[in-house]
PDB file of N, CA and C in Angstrom:
ATOM      1  N   MET A  42     -97.919 -11.966  75.936  1.00 58.00           N
ATOM      2  CA  MET A  42     -99.063 -10.406  75.566  1.00 58.00           C
ATOM      3  C   MET A  42    -100.552 -10.741  76.068  1.00 58.00           C
ATOM      4  N   GLU A  43    -100.582 -11.818  76.737  1.00 71.00           N
ATOM      5  CA  GLU A  43    -102.292 -12.192  77.080  1.00 71.00           C
ATOM      6  C   GLU A  43    -102.814 -10.904  77.408  1.00 71.00           C
ATOM      7  N   LYS A  44    -102.114 -10.331  78.081  1.00 85.00           N
ATOM      8  CA  LYS A  44    -102.811  -8.797  79.109  1.00 85.00           C
ATOM      9  C   LYS A  44    -103.047  -7.816  77.931  1.00 85.00           C
ATOM     10  N   HIS A  45    -102.546  -7.781  76.528  1.00 87.00           N
ATOM     11  CA  HIS A  45    -102.653  -6.957  75.792  1.00 87.00           C
ATOM     12  C   HIS A  45    -102.757  -7.515  74.418  1.00 87.00           C
ATOM     13  N   PRO A  46    -104.142  -7.920  74.085  1.00 85.00           N
ATOM     14  CA  PRO A  46    -104.581  -8.618  72.927  1.00 85.00           C
ATOM     15  C   PRO A  46    -104.238  -7.862  71.545  1.00 85.00           C
ATOM     16  N   ASN A  47    -104.299  -6.782  71.832  1.00 85.00           N
ATOM     17  CA  ASN A  47    -103.921  -5.698  70.467  1.00 85.00           C
ATOM     18  C   ASN A  47    -102.287  -5.458  70.251  1.00 85.00           C
ATOM     19  N   VAL A  48    -101.576  -6.165  70.949  1.00 86.00           N
ATOM     20  CA  VAL A  48     -99.992  -5.625  71.124  1.00 86.00           C
ATOM     21  C   VAL A  48     -99.458  -6.922  70.396  1.00 86.00           C
ATOM     22  N   LYS A  49     -99.094  -6.626  68.972  1.00 86.00           N
ATOM     23  CA  LYS A  49     -98.026  -7.906  68.335  1.00 86.00           C
ATOM     24  C   LYS A  49     -96.583  -7.480  68.655  1.00 86.00           C
ATOM     25  N   VAL A  50     -95.893  -8.471  68.904  1.00 87.00           N
ATOM     26  CA  VAL A  50     -94.709  -8.705  69.197  1.00 87.00           C
ATOM     27  C   VAL A  50     -93.643  -8.923  67.717  1.00 87.00           C
ATOM     28  N   ILE A  51     -92.972  -8.353  67.422  1.00 90.00           N
ATOM     29  CA  ILE A  51     -92.229  -8.776  66.213  1.00 90.00           C
ATOM     30  C   ILE A  51     -90.943  -8.635  66.662  1.00 90.00           C
ATOM     31  N   LYS A  52     -89.775  -9.858  66.536  1.00 90.00           N
ATOM     32  CA  LYS A  52     -88.783 -10.427  66.774  1.00 90.00           C
ATOM     33  C   LYS A  52     -87.947 -10.234  65.748  1.00 90.00           C
ATOM     34  N   CYS A  53     -87.117  -9.394  65.901  1.00 89.00           N
ATOM     35  CA  CYS A  53     -86.133  -8.903  64.861  1.00 89.00           C
ATOM     36  C   CYS A  53     -84.441  -9.218  65.040  1.00 89.00           C
ATOM     37  N   ASN A  54     -84.519  -9.643  66.139  1.00 91.00           N
ATOM     38  CA  ASN A  54     -83.253  -9.912  66.603  1.00 91.00           C
ATOM     39  C   ASN A  54     -82.597 -10.856  65.613  1.00 91.00           C
ATOM     40  N   GLU A  55     -82.810 -11.870  65.072  1.00 92.00           N
ATOM     41  CA  GLU A  55     -82.010 -12.860  64.029  1.00 92.00           C
ATOM     42  C   GLU A  55     -82.122 -12.219  63.184  1.00 92.00           C
ATOM     43  N   ASP A  56     -82.367 -11.122  62.600  1.00 94.00           N
ATOM     44  CA  ASP A  56     -82.330 -10.526  61.060  1.00 94.00           C
ATOM     45  C   ASP A  56     -81.065  -9.664  61.267  1.00 94.00           C
ATOM     46  N   LEU A  57     -80.732  -8.866  62.514  1.00 95.00           N
ATOM     47  CA  LEU A  57     -79.998  -7.803  62.763  1.00 95.00           C
ATOM     48  C   LEU A  57     -78.760  -8.723  63.439  1.00 95.00           C
ATOM     49  N   THR A  58     -78.727  -9.798  64.027  1.00 95.00           N
ATOM     50  CA  THR A  58     -77.384 -10.101  65.153  1.00 95.00           C
ATOM     51  C   THR A  58     -76.414 -11.260  64.261  1.00 95.00           C
ATOM     52  N   GLY A  59     -75.590 -11.128  64.532  1.00 94.00           N
ATOM     53  CA  GLY A  59     -74.378 -12.439  64.348  1.00 94.00           C
ATOM     54  C   GLY A  59     -74.227 -13.452  64.997  1.00 94.00           C
ATOM     55  N   GLU A  60     -73.575 -14.660  64.944  1.00 94.00           N
ATOM     56  CA  GLU A  60     -73.765 -16.039  65.720  1.00 94.00           C
ATOM     57  C   GLU A  60     -73.345 -15.305  67.303  1.00 94.00           C
ATOM     58  N   ASP A  61     -72.531 -14.239  67.459  1.00 94.00           N
ATOM     59  CA  ASP A  61     -72.167 -13.880  68.721  1.00 94.00           C
ATOM     60  C   ASP A  61     -73.087 -13.016  69.578  1.00 94.00           C
ATOM     61  N   GLY A  62     -74.339 -13.012  68.819  1.00 91.00           N
ATOM     62  CA  GLY A  62     -75.381 -12.043  69.374  1.00 91.00           C
ATOM     63  C   GLY A  62     -75.455 -10.550  69.505  1.00 91.00           C
ATOM     64  N   LEU A  63     -74.342 -10.026  68.887  1.00 92.00           N
ATOM     65  CA  LEU A  63     -74.133  -8.734  68.861  1.00 92.00           C
ATOM     66  C   LEU A  63     -74.867  -8.235  67.294  1.00 92.00           C
ATOM     67  N   ILE A  64     -75.094  -7.091  67.441  1.00 93.00           N
ATOM     68  CA  ILE A  64     -75.550  -6.228  66.115  1.00 93.00           C
ATOM     69  C   ILE A  64     -74.554  -6.475  65.066  1.00 93.00           C
ATOM     70  N   ARG A  65     -74.941  -6.797  64.035  1.00 95.00           N
ATOM     71  CA  ARG A  65     -73.813  -7.324  62.756  1.00 95.00           C
ATOM     72  C   ARG A  65     -72.976  -6.094  62.460  1.00 95.00           C
ATOM     73  N   SER A  66     -71.732  -5.996  62.364  1.00 94.00           N
ATOM     74  CA  SER A  66     -71.258  -4.473  62.115  1.00 94.00           C
ATOM     75  C   SER A  66     -71.611  -4.118  61.046  1.00 94.00           C
ATOM     76  N   ASP A  67     -72.022  -4.766  59.522  1.00 95.00           N
ATOM     77  CA  ASP A  67     -72.528  -4.245  58.646  1.00 95.00           C
ATOM     78  C   ASP A  67     -73.864  -3.288  58.858  1.00 95.00           C
ATOM     79  N   TYR A  68     -74.340  -3.579  59.667  1.00 96.00           N
ATOM     80  CA  TYR A  68     -75.679  -3.136  60.158  1.00 96.00           C
ATOM     81  C   TYR A  68     -75.552  -1.789  61.324  1.00 96.00           C
ATOM     82  N   THR A  69     -74.736  -1.530  61.960  1.00 94.00           N
ATOM     83  CA  THR A  69     -74.475  -0.469  62.880  1.00 94.00           C
ATOM     84  C   THR A  69     -73.466   0.565  62.684  1.00 94.00           C
ATOM     85  N   ARG A  70     -73.415   1.497  63.383  1.00 92.00           N
ATOM     86  CA  ARG A  70     -72.836   2.819  63.310  1.00 92.00           C
ATOM     87  C   ARG A  70     -72.241   2.618  64.981  1.00 92.00           C
ATOM     88  N   GLY A  71     -71.007   1.990  65.047  1.00 86.00           N
ATOM     89  CA  GLY A  71     -70.210   2.151  66.492  1.00 86.00           C
ATOM     90  C   GLY A  71     -70.641   0.834  67.450  1.00 86.00           C
ATOM     91  N   GLY A  72     -71.310  -0.015  66.981  1.00 82.00           N
ATOM     92  CA  GLY A  72     -71.807  -0.944  67.608  1.00 82.00           C
ATOM     93  C   GLY A  72     -73.146  -1.251  68.551  1.00 82.00           C
ATOM     94  N   LEU A  73     -73.956   0.109  68.140  1.00 87.00           N
ATOM     95  CA  LEU A  73     -75.082   0.419  68.864  1.00 87.00           C
ATOM     96  C   LEU A  73     -76.432   0.856  67.867  1.00 87.00           C
ATOM     97  N   HIS A  74     -76.136   1.866  67.478  1.00 93.00           N
ATOM     98  CA  HIS A  74     -77.121   2.364  66.608  1.00 93.00           C
ATOM     99  C   HIS A  74     -77.209   2.162  65.130  1.00 93.00           C
ATOM    100  N   LEU A  75     -78.336   1.689  64.798  1.00 96.00           N
ATOM    101  CA  LEU A  75     -78.424   0.782  63.403  1.00 96.00           C
ATOM    102  C   LEU A  75     -78.081   2.120  62.171  1.00 96.00           C
ATOM    103  N   ASN A  76     -77.511   1.678  61.233  1.00 97.00           N
ATOM    104  CA  ASN A  76     -77.129   2.398  59.987  1.00 97.00           C
ATOM    105  C   ASN A  76     -78.319   2.314  58.940  1.00 97.00           C
ATOM    106  N   ASP A  77     -77.834   2.799  58.104  1.00 97.00           N
ATOM    107  CA  ASP A  77     -79.102   3.159  56.840  1.00 97.00           C
ATOM    108  C   ASP A  77     -79.287   1.340  56.450  1.00 97.00           C
ATOM    109  N   TYR A  78     -78.299   0.385  56.453  1.00 97.00           N
ATOM    110  CA  TYR A  78     -78.333  -0.747  55.880  1.00 97.00           C
ATOM    111  C   TYR A  78     -79.460  -1.709  57.179  1.00 97.00           C
ATOM    112  N   GLY A  79     -79.037  -1.055  58.135  1.00 97.00           N
ATOM    113  CA  GLY A  79     -79.805  -2.110  59.342  1.00 97.00           C
ATOM    114  C   GLY A  79     -81.451  -1.222  59.629  1.00 97.00           C
ATOM    115  N   TYR A  80     -81.151  -0.387  59.110  1.00 97.00           N
ATOM    116  CA  TYR A  80     -83.027   0.447  59.170  1.00 97.00           C
ATOM    117  C   TYR A  80     -83.586  -0.634  57.735  1.00 97.00           C
ATOM    118  N   VAL A  81     -83.022  -0.575  56.752  1.00 97.00           N
ATOM    119  CA  VAL A  81     -83.559  -1.323  55.756  1.00 97.00           C
ATOM    120  C   VAL A  81     -84.260  -2.870  56.049  1.00 97.00           C
ATOM    121  N   VAL A  82     -82.806  -3.744  56.978  1.00 96.00           N
ATOM    122  CA  VAL A  82     -83.503  -5.022  57.443  1.00 96.00           C
ATOM    123  C   VAL A  82     -84.585  -4.572  58.124  1.00 96.00           C
ATOM    124  N   LEU A  83     -84.498  -3.663  59.281  1.00 96.00           N
ATOM    125  CA  LEU A  83     -85.781  -3.755  60.250  1.00 96.00           C
ATOM    126  C   LEU A  83     -86.965  -3.325  59.859  1.00 96.00           C
ATOM    127  N   THR A  84     -86.839  -2.635  58.872  1.00 96.00           N
ATOM    128  CA  THR A  84     -88.366  -1.856  57.813  1.00 96.00           C
ATOM    129  C   THR A  84     -88.502  -3.351  57.026  1.00 96.00           C
ATOM    130  N   ASN A  85     -88.148  -3.880  56.593  1.00 96.00           N
ATOM    131  CA  ASN A  85     -88.278  -5.068  55.895  1.00 96.00           C
ATOM    132  C   ASN A  85     -89.301  -6.167  56.732  1.00 96.00           C
ATOM    133  N   ARG A  86     -88.636  -6.279  57.640  1.00 94.00           N
ATOM    134  CA  ARG A  86     -89.394  -7.413  58.725  1.00 94.00           C
ATOM    135  C   ARG A  86     -90.503  -6.387  59.106  1.00 94.00           C
ATOM    136  N   LEU A  87     -90.486  -5.298  59.589  1.00 94.00           N
ATOM    137  CA  LEU A  87     -91.675  -4.853  60.105  1.00 94.00           C
ATOM    138  C   LEU A  87     -92.998  -4.728  58.940  1.00 94.00           C
ATOM    139  N   LYS A  88     -92.309  -4.845  57.552  1.00 94.00           N
ATOM    140  CA  LYS A  88     -93.369  -4.714  56.274  1.00 94.00           C
ATOM    141  C   LYS A  88     -93.958  -6.108  56.510  1.00 94.00           C
ATOM    142  N   ASP A  89     -93.202  -6.996  56.389  1.00 90.00           N
ATOM    143  CA  ASP A  89     -93.538  -8.429  56.229  1.00 90.00           C
ATOM    144  C   ASP A  89     -94.696  -8.873  57.555  1.00 90.00           C
ATOM    145  N   GLN A  90     -94.656  -8.354  58.750  1.00 86.00           N
ATOM    146  CA  GLN A  90     -95.149  -8.513  59.766  1.00 86.00           C
ATOM    147  C   GLN A  90     -96.736  -7.724  59.948  1.00 86.00           C
ATOM    148  N   LEU A  91     -96.697  -6.781  58.988  1.00 83.00           N
ATOM    149  CA  LEU A  91     -98.084  -5.596  59.712  1.00 83.00           C
ATOM    150  C   LEU A  91     -98.673  -5.679  58.413  1.00 83.00           C
TER     151      LEU A  91
END
């Protein structure tokens, strides 16, 4: 991100994925879209970083 010094990358993968690298089933609807619990995890990570 050296080209974009005002951009902050926030890595959320570790918070949302299991050991298999896929979104944890308790955080997703159909394995693709986050459900309410997944959005809580994502929101908490973003709040921690901003």
